[in-house]
Amino acid sequence: MPDTSFAALLERVDSATDTNRLQLTPDWMQGRAGYGGLVGALALKAMRSHVPPARKMRSLLISFVGPVGADDFSIHTRVLRSGKAVTHVEAKLVQKEAV
């Protein structure tokens, strides 16, 4: 059985790519949806690769449009804008071709 600890799930997010394909295990499900904090942490990990390590995160906005279920899902990330002091990064989680 694969390691499903929080740290192990975060390690599955490949920071070298703009798209990560993942799957939540049953122990991370709350009914039919994955725990929101875990989903947010996975998205944040994917976004951090687009920002220099010295730049601190000052704000994070998460909008849960729909639940992330037990099927495979993808995290798509892209830089919306980067300036001298601020970088805006978007992470979009897609499952079954829906956000």
XYZ file of C-alpha atoms in Angstrom:
99
model
C 0.000 0.000 0.000
C 1.425 3.414 -0.958
C 2.343 5.968 1.681
C -0.601 8.359 1.959
C 0.810 10.662 4.611
C 0.497 14.414 4.083
C 4.212 14.720 3.298
C 4.080 11.829 0.809
C 1.135 13.397 -1.046
C 2.939 16.739 -1.254
C 6.012 14.966 -2.646
C 3.895 13.671 -5.536
C 3.472 17.233 -6.791
C 6.219 17.674 -9.381
C 7.427 21.260 -9.220
C 9.149 20.958 -12.608
C 5.913 20.832 -14.591
C 2.847 23.030 -15.139
C 0.495 20.035 -14.900
C 0.412 17.431 -12.137
C -1.777 14.325 -12.251
C -2.782 13.022 -8.812
C -5.348 10.894 -7.028
C -6.617 11.113 -3.465
C -6.792 7.921 -1.459
C -9.893 6.989 0.579
C -8.249 8.037 3.858
C -8.172 11.659 2.582
C -11.855 11.727 1.650
C -14.617 13.417 3.614
C -17.655 11.739 2.135
C -17.335 12.095 -1.640
C -14.868 15.021 -1.496
C -11.238 15.333 -0.544
C -10.398 17.435 2.501
C -10.231 21.071 1.438
C -7.063 21.820 3.362
C -5.239 19.002 1.596
C -6.490 20.109 -1.814
C -5.405 23.682 -1.063
C -1.964 22.517 0.085
C -1.450 20.493 -3.102
C -2.395 23.524 -5.219
C -0.078 25.772 -3.198
C 2.831 23.344 -3.617
C 2.286 23.357 -7.382
C 2.137 27.176 -7.476
C 5.267 27.716 -5.376
C 7.465 26.356 -8.165
C 6.615 29.462 -10.222
C 7.826 31.895 -7.543
C 11.409 32.482 -6.378
C 11.996 30.814 -2.970
C 12.991 34.135 -1.374
C 9.598 35.660 -2.200
C 7.221 35.058 0.687
C 3.573 34.154 0.231
C 1.486 37.024 1.558
C -1.955 36.019 0.379
C -3.772 32.919 -0.845
C -7.320 32.830 -2.179
C -8.965 29.445 -2.618
C -12.369 29.036 -4.198
C -13.890 25.571 -3.963
C -16.055 25.385 -7.088
C -16.781 21.685 -6.718
C -15.499 18.659 -4.808
C -12.325 16.779 -5.717
C -13.412 13.150 -5.671
C -11.564 9.837 -5.679
C -10.828 9.832 -9.440
C -7.597 11.144 -10.958
C -7.366 14.927 -11.166
C -4.877 17.397 -12.571
C -3.426 20.583 -11.147
C -2.697 23.122 -13.893
C -0.593 26.120 -12.877
C 0.387 29.322 -14.651
C 1.796 32.729 -13.806
C -0.800 35.437 -14.394
C 1.551 38.351 -13.724
C 4.956 38.854 -12.168
C 6.367 42.212 -11.109
C 9.152 43.511 -8.870
C 7.297 42.783 -5.645
C 4.326 40.557 -6.470
C 3.710 37.413 -8.491
C 0.167 36.214 -9.178
C -0.082 32.486 -9.848
C -3.193 30.485 -10.701
C -3.765 26.811 -9.950
C -6.762 25.119 -11.488
C -7.764 21.619 -10.425
C -9.514 19.665 -13.176
C -11.292 16.340 -12.733
C -13.375 14.628 -15.418
C -12.800 17.664 -17.686
C -14.445 20.023 -15.151
C -12.992 22.570 -12.722
